[in-house]
XYZ file of C-alpha atoms in Angstrom:
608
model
C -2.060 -9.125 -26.271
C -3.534 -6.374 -28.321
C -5.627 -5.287 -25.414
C -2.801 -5.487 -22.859
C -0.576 -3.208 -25.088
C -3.156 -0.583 -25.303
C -3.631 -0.954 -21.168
C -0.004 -0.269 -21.141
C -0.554 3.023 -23.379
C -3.287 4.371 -21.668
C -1.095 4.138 -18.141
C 1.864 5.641 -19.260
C -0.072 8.334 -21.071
C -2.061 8.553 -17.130
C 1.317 8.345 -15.602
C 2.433 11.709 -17.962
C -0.806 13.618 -16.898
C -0.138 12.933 -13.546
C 3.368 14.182 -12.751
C 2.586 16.703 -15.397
C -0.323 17.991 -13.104
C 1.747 17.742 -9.731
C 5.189 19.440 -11.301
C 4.876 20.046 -14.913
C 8.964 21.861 -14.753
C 10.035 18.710 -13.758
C 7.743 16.286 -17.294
C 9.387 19.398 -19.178
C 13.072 18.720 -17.759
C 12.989 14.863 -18.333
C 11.952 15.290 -22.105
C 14.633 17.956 -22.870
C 17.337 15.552 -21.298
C 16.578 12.561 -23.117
C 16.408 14.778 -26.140
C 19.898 16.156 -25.476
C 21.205 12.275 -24.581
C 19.816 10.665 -27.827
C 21.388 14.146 -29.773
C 24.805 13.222 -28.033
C 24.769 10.101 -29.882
C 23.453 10.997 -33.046
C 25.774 14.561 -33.228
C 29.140 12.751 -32.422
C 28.869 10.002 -34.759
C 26.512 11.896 -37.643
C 28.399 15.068 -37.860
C 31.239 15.402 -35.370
C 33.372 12.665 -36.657
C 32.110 13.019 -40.259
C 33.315 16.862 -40.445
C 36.411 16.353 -38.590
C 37.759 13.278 -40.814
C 35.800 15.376 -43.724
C 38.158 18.640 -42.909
C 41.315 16.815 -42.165
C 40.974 14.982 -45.686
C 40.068 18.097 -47.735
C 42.733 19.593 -46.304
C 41.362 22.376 -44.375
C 42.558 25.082 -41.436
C 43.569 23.243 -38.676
C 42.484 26.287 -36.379
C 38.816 25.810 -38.092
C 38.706 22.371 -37.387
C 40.232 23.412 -33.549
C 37.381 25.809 -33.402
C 34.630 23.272 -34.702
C 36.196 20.950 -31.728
C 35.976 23.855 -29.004
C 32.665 24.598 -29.692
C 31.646 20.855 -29.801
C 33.332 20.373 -26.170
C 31.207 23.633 -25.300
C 28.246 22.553 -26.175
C 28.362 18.667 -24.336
C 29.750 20.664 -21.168
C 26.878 22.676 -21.400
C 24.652 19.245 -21.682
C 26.667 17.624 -19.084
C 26.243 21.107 -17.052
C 22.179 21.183 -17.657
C 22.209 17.311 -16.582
C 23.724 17.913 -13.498
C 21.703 21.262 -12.958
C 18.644 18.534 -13.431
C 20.126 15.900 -10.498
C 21.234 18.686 -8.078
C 18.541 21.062 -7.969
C 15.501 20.548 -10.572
C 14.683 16.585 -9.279
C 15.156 16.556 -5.543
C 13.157 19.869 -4.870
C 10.191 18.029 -7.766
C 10.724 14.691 -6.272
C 9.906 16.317 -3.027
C 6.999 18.225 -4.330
C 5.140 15.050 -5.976
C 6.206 12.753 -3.284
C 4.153 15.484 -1.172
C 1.601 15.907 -3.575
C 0.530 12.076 -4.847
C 0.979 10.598 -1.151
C -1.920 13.165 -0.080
C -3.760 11.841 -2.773
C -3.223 7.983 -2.034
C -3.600 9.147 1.851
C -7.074 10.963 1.056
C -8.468 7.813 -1.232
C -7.287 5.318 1.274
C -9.197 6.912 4.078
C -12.487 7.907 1.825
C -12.653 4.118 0.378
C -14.878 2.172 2.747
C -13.798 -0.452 5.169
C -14.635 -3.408 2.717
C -11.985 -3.011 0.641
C -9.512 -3.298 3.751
C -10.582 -6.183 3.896
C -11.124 -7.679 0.297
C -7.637 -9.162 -0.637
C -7.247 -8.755 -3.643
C -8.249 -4.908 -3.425
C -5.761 -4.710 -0.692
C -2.570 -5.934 -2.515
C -3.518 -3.380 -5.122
C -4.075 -0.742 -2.691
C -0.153 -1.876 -1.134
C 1.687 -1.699 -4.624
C -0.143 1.079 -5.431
C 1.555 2.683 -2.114
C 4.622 0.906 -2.434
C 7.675 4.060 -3.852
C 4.827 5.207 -5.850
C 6.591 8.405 -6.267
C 9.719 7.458 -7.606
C 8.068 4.737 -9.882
C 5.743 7.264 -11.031
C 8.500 9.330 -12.234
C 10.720 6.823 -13.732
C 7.497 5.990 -15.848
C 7.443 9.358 -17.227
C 11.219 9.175 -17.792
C 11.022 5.773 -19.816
C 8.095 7.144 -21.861
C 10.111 9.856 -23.028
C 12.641 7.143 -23.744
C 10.351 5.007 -25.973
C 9.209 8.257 -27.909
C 12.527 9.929 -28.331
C 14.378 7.030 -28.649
C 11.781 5.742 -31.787
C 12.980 8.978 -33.102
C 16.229 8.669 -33.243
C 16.858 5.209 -34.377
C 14.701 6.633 -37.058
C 17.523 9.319 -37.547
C 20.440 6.679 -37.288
C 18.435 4.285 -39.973
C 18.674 7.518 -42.430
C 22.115 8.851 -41.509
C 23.845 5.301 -41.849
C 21.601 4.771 -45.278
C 23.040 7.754 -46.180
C 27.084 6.769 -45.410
C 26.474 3.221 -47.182
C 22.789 1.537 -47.801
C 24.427 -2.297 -47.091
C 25.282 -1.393 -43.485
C 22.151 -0.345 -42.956
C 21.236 -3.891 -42.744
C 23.514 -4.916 -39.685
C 20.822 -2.860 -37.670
C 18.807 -6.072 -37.786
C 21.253 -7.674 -35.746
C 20.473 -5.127 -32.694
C 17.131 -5.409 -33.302
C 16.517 -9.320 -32.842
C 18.893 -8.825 -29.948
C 16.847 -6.778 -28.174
C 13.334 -7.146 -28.941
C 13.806 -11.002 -29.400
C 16.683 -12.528 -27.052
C 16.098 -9.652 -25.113
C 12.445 -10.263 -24.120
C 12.945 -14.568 -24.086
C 15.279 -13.225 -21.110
C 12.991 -11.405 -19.543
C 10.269 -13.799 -19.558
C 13.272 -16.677 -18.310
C 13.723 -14.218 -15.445
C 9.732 -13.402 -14.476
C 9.226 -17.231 -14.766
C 12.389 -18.240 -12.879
C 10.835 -15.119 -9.951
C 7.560 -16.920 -9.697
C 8.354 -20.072 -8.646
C 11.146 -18.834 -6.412
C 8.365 -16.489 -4.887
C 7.399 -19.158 -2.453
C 10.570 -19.773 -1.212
C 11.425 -16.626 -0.774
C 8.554 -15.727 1.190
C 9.284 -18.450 3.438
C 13.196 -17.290 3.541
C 11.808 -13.706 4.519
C 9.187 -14.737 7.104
C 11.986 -16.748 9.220
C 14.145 -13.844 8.640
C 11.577 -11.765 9.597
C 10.860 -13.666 12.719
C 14.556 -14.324 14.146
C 14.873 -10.584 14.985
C 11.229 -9.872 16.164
C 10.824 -9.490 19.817
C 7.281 -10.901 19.711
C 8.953 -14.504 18.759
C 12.213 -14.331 21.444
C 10.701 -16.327 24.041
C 9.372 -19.023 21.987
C 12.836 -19.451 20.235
C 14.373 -19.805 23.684
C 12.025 -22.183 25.489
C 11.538 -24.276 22.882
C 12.536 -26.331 19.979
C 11.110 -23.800 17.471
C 14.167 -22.767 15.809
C 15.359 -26.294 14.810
C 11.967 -26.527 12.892
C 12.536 -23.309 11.721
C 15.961 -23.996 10.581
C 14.802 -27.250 8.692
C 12.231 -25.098 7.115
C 15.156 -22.336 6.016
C 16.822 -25.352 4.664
C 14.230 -26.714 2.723
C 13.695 -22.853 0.968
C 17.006 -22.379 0.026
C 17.167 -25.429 -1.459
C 14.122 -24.983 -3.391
C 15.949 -21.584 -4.343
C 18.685 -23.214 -5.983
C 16.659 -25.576 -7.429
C 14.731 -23.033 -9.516
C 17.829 -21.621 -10.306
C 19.584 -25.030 -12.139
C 16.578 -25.464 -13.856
C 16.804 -22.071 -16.066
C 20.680 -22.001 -15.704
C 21.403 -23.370 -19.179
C 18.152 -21.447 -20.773
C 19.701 -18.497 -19.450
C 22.937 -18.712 -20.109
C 21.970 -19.681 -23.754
C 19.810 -16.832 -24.184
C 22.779 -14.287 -22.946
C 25.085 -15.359 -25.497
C 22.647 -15.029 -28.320
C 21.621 -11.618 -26.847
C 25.548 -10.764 -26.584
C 25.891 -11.882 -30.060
C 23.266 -10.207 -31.625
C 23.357 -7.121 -30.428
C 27.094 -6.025 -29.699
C 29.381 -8.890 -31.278
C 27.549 -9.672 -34.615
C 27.352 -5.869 -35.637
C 30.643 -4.639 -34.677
C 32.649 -7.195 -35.767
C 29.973 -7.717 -39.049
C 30.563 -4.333 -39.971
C 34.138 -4.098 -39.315
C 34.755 -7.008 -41.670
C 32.651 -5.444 -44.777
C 33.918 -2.152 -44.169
C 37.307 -3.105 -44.406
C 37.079 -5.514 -47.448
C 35.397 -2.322 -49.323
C 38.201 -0.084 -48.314
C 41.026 -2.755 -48.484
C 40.043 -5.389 -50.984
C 37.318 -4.110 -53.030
C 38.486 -0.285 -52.647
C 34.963 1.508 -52.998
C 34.843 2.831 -49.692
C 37.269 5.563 -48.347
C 38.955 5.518 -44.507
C 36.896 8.882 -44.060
C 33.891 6.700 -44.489
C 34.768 3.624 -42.477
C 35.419 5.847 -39.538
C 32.300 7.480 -39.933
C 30.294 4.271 -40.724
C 32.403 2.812 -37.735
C 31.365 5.622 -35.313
C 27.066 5.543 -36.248
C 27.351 1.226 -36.225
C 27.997 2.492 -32.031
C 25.946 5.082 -31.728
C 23.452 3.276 -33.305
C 23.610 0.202 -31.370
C 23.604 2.509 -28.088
C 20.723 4.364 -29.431
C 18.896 1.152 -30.306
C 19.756 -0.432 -26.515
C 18.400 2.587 -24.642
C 15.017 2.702 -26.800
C 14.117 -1.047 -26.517
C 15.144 -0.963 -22.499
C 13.100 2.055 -22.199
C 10.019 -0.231 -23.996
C 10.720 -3.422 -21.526
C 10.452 -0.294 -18.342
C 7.651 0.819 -19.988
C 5.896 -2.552 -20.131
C 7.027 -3.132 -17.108
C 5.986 -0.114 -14.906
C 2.480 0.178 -17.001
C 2.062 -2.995 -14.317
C 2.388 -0.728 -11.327
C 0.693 2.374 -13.107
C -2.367 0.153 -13.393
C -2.526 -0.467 -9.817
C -2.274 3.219 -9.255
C -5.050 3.836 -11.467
C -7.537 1.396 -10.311
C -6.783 2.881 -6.998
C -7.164 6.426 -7.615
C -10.362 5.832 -10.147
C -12.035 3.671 -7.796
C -15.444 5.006 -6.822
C -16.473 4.416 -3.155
C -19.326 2.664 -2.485
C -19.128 4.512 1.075
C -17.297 7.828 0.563
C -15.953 9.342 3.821
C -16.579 12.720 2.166
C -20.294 12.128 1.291
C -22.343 15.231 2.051
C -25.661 15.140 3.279
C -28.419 16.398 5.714
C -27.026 17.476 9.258
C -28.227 14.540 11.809
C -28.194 17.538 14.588
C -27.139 16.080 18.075
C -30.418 14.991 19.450
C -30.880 11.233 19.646
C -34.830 10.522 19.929
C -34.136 6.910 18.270
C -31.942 4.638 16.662
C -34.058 1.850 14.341
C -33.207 -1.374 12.049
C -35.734 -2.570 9.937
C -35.634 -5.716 8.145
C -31.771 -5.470 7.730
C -29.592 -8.441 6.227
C -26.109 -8.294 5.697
C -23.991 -10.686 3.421
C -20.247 -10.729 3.930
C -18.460 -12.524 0.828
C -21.679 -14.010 0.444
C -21.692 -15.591 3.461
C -25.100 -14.381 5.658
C -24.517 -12.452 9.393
C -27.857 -11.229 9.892
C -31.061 -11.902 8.270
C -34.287 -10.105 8.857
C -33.042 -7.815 12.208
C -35.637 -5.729 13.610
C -34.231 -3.928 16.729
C -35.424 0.089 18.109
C -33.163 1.513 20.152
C -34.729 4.426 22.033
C -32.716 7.743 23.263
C -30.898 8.321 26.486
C -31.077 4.747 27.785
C -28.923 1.704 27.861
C -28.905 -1.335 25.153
C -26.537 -4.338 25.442
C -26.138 -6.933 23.161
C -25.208 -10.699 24.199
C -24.726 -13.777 22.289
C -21.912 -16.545 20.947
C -18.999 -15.397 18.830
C -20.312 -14.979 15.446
C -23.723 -14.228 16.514
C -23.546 -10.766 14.154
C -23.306 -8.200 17.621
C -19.803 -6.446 16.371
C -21.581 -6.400 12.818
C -24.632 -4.118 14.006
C -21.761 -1.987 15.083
C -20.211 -1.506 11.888
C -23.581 -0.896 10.065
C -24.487 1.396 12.705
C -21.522 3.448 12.251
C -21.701 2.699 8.442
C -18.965 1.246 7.510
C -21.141 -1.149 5.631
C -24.654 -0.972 4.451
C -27.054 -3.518 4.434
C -27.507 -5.974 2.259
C -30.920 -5.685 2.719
C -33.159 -3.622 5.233
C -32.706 0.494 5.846
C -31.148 1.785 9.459
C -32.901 4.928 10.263
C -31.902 7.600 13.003
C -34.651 10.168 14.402
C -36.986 8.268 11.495
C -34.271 8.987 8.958
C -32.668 7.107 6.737
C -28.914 7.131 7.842
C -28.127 6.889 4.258
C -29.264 10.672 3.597
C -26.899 12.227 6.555
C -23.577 13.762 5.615
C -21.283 10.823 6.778
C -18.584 12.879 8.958
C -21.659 14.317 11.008
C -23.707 11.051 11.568
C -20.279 9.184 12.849
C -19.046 12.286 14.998
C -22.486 11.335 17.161
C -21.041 8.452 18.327
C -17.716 7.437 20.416
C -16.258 4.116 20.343
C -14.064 1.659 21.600
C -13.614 -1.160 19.691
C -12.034 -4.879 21.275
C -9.607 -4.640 18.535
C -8.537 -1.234 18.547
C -4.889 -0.060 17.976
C -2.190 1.768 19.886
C -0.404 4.707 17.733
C 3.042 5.623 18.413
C 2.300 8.771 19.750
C 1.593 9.760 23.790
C -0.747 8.800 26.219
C -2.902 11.694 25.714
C -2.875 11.904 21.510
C -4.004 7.913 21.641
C -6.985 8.633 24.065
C -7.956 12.243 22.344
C -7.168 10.820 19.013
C -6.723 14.640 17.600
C -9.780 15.686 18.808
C -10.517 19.321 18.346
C -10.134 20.289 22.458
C -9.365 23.470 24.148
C -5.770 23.170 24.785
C -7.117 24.605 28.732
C -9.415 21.204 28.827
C -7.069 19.000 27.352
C -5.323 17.525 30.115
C -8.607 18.090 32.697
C -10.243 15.654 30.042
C -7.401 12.854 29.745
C -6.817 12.553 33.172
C -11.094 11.953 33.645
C -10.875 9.598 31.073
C -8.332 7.587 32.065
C -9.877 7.435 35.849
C -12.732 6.241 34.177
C -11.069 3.052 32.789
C -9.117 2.346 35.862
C -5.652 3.361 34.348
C -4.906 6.889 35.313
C -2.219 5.747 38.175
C -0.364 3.387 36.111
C -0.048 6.228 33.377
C 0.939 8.734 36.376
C 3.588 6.320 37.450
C 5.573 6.454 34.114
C 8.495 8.934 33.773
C 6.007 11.946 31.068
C 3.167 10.803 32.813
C 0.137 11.389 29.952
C 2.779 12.557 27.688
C 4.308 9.367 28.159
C 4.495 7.943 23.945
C 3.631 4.444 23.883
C 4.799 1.855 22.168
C 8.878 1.663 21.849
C 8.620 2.078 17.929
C 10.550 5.447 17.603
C 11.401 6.358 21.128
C 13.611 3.946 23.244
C 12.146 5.711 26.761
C 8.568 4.892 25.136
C 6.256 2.428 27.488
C 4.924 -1.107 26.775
C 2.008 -1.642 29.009
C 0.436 -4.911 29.571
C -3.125 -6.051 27.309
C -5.226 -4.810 29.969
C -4.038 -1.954 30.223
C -4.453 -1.242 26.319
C -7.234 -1.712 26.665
C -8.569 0.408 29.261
C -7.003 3.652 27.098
C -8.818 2.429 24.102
C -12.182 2.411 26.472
C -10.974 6.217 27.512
C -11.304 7.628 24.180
C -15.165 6.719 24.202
C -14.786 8.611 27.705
C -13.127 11.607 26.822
C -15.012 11.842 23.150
C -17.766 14.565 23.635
C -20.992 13.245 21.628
C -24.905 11.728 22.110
C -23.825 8.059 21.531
C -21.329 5.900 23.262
C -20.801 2.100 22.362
C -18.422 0.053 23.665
C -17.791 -3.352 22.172
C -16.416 -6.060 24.755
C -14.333 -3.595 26.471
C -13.754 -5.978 29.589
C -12.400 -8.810 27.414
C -9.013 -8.769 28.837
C -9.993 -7.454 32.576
C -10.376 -9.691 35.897
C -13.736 -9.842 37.135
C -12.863 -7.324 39.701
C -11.885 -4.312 37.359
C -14.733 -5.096 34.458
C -16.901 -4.861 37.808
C -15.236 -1.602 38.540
C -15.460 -0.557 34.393
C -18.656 -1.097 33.560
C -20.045 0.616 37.270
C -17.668 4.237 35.683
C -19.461 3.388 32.389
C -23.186 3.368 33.307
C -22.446 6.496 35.714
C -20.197 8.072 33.568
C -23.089 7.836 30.027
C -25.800 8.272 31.862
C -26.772 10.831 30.092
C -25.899 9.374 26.807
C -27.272 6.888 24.575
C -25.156 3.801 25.539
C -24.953 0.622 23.380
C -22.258 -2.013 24.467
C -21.634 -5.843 23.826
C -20.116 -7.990 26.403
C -19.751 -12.044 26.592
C -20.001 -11.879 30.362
C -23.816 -11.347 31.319
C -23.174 -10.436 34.683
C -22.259 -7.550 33.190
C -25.396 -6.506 31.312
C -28.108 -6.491 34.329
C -28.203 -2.807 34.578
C -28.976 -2.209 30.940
C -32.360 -0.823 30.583
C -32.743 -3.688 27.732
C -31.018 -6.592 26.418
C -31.138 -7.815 22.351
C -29.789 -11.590 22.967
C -28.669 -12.146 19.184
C -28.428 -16.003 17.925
C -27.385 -16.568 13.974
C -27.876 -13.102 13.011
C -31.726 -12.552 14.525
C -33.113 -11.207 17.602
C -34.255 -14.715 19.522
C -34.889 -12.498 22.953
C -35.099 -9.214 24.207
C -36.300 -7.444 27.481
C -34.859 -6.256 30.800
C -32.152 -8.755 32.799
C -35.163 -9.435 35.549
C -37.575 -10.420 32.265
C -34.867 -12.630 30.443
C -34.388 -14.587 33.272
C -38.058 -15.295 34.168
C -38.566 -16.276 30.736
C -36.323 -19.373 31.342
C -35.138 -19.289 27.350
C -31.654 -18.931 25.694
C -30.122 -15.709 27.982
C -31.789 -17.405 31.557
C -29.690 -20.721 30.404
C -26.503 -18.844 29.181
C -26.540 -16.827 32.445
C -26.540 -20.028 34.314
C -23.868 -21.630 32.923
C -21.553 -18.629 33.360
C -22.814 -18.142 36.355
C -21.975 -21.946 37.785
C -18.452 -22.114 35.841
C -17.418 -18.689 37.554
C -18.186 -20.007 40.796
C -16.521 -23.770 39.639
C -12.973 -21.440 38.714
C -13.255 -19.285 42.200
C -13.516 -22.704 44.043
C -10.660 -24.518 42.122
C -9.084 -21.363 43.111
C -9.967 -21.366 46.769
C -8.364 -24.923 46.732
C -5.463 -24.179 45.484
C -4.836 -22.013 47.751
C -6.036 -23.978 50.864
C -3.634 -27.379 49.268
């Protein structure tokens, strides 16, 4: 507990030093106003109503008094002025200005953390609640900071003034006090509890919600029974919703009352009741003093309710803050801005020694020896999971080893500057992604090109991969934005047809090294025929590296790496594999015979 509170310290104190760094008017602003709304309460009730009741007892000039009065009013218009100066100019031009600021900062660590933590979990849901209105909880943070440490302050200040008016009412505070640091926090925990085990429902609630207006899911919901299992499902969650909810009804309700009780009810009525038995019954205390005593017992409970919800925030958002920390503090095992040697643009050879690589613990490759030798052509062919996609990603580093050193030109890749070694190669990955954006920004992928070659270079590309007269057939042509995600008139083309762009960015990418990993998988025979013939001529001058399941594809390479459980069990030409009679001769077969097994089921069909 002891260590959580100090976690909680250290990331609002974090939180302060970073708005304070990003817009230091705007840490300044939020102190002075919650100085200014704690002095409201303490001025009225400590000294406004005290002098006035004070004066009008005493006797004194009713145009003094009227003059203490005007300048009161003065001064709270000028607060209430300078607090609406503060929400009309001073936070949305700051909220702006860190929104601006800490994104770029999130944006930069997000793409300089390596691919691994993409993909760890629990990394990942950090890394989304981290993102998640970080700038807005990052300033209400600050704000309830400066409501804990103000607010201490002035209860402080209400303690002595109402010690001062009569010590015995001093002890009604207490009632506030259990309220809200007791009841108060029992109800919180009710509600956190009562949020957890709702959680699964409500996940379930949001993912049918979720799918009832997706397009992706219309045709299932319309062919098929789906939604009445989906509807017994929604059933089932709401239920479970109000389920959870009877079974901390009572709790709750309980715990409202005593927090009710305690903090408003108990104290004003309490104090009502002594202070008029002292000035009615027991005559020791004066009206003048029961107004006054009357006026701090609200302040003070105000005061009191504004400091200990400022301490639940501040428990609260220390939560998020910690997420934001890790985040930002995290040091990359991979940095996307590590500096090193210049790798040049010459590619004698590419060489894996030895290399293992472990992911979750779980082995893909063990012991890989493989040279890969400049200017020529290397495929790699084996069964899903074989490790071929992995040498990719350690190629390109966006993993290292386990075990085993990759070296370029006899070089450790390790000791290149990162942003040089991957602008040798271009790739196109099977499971690439379309940005809403046009035709020609998703296969140049803000490449720095010659606004004069631009177009000359998109329209090459795009012939390569067999897709430059479907793109020439829509309305904009290359600037054409796909996807339908912010422009209505924006194209959906078909999976094929995805993927042929993706394979055009290797194409129009200017650099030594091209690799294309199963860039056929969702052709016909006839166009990954067409696809690969463009590639070889196209890289022929390149380094080429590709993977494909279909080894009719690979009998041009210059040499073939047959992977099986993360090893190298053959290698050689397409002429030597298949004299040797071993693992590719057999897995060419067997293609071979169920390709020509489909084309005569096909020939029949059409024939019946």
């Amino acid at each position: 507990m002891a260590t959580k509170k100090i976690n909680t310290v250290k990331n609002n104190f974090f939180a302060l030093s970073q708005v304070w760094k990003m817009c230091p008017r705007l840490v300044i602003h939020l102190a002075v106003s919650k100085v200014l709304y704690f002095f409201g309460w303490l001025f009225y009730s400590a000294f406004f109503m005290r002098f006035v009741i004070n004066a009008l007892q005493a006797g004194q000039n009713f145009r003094a008094i009227m003059t203490f009065i005007a300048i009161t009013i003065a001064v709270f218009a000028s607060m209430a002025f300078y607090n609406s100066y503060i929400l009309g100019a001073v936070r949305p031009i700051a909220d702006t200005q860190i929104n601006k600021k800490l994104y770029q900062k999130l944006f930069k660590k997000s793409r300089n953390v390596e691919l691994e933590c993409f993909e760890n979990s629990d990394f990942y849901d950090k890394y989304t609640l981290a993102m998640k209105n970080a700038d807005t909880r990052l300033i209400e943070t600050v704000d309830t900071f400066f409501g804990v440490l103000i607010g201490f302050v002035a209860s402080i200040f209400a303690f002595i003034f109402m010690f001062q008016v009569d010590k015995i009412s001093v002890a009604f505070i207490l009632f506030p006090i259990i309220g809200n640091f007791f009841f108060r926090r029992v109800i919180n925990h009710i509600e956190y509890t009562r949020q957890k085990e709702m959680a699964p429902h409500n996940r379930r609630i949001d993912y049918i919600n979720r799918i009832m207006y997706l397009k992706d899911y219309a045709k299932e919901i319309r062919l098929t029974n789906i939604f009445r299992l989906l509807k017994r499902q929604y059933t089932q969650a709401i239920t479970g919703v109000s389920d959870v909810t009877k079974k901390f009804v009572l709790k709750s309700v309980c715990m409202h009352w005593f927090w009710v009780m305690f903090t408003f009810s108990f104290i004003f009525e309490g104090l009502l009741i002594y202070g008029a038995y002292r000035t009615l019954v027991s005559e020791t205390m004066s009206l003048s003093q029961l107004a006054v005593i009357t006026s701090m017992m609200v302040s003070t409970t105000w005061i009191l309710i504004g400091f200990t919800d400022s301490v639940t925030a501040c428990f609260k958002n220390g939560l998020f803050i910690d997420y934001l920390r890790t985040f930002l503090e995290y040091q990359e095992k991979i940095p996307e801005d590590y500096d090193g040697a210049d790798p040049g643009t010459k590619i004698e050879s590419i060489e894996f020694r030895d290399v293992s690589f472990s992911y979750k613990e779980v082995p893909v490759l063990s012991n890989l020896n493989m040279k890969i030798e400049g200017g020529k052509t290397y495929a790699l062919v084996g069964h899903n999971g074989a490790g071929k996609s992995t040498i990719i990603k350690l190629l390109l580093r966006f993993y290292d080893p386990t075990k085993g050193d990759i070296f370029l030109n006899g070089k450790n890749i390790k000791e290149f500057n990162l942003q040089k070694y991957r602008a040798l190669f271009a790739t196109a990955f099977q499971d690439n992604k379309m940005f809403s954006m046009s035709v020609a920004d998703n296969v140049t992928l803000g490449e720095n090109i010659p606004k004069k070659d631009r177009e000359k270079i998109v329209k090459e590309a795009l012939e390569l991969s067999g897709v430059y007269e479907k793109i020439m057939s829509l309305p904009k042509g290359i600037n054409t934005t796909l996807t339908r995600e912010f422009d209505d008139d924006g194209a959906v083309l078909s999976g094929g047809e995805f993927q042929k762009i993706v394979v055009s960015r290797a194409f129009a990418r200017r650099c030594p090294i091209k690799v294309f990993d199963e860039p056929s998988s969702a052709l016909d025979p006839i166009a990954e025929y067409k696809l690969f013939d463009n590639i070889l001529k196209a890289c022929k001058e390149n380094t080429l590296l590709f993977i494909s399941h279909r080894l009719s594809s690979v009998q041009n390479a210059d040499h073939v790496f047959l992977l099986e459980n993360g090893k190298v069990r053959e290698e050689g030409t397409h002429r030597e594999l298949m004299e040797k009679r071993g693992l590719y001769a057999d897995m060419y077969q067997k293609q071979a015979e169920n390709y020509l097994a489909d084309k005569t089921k096909q020939t029949e069909g059409i024939w019946a």
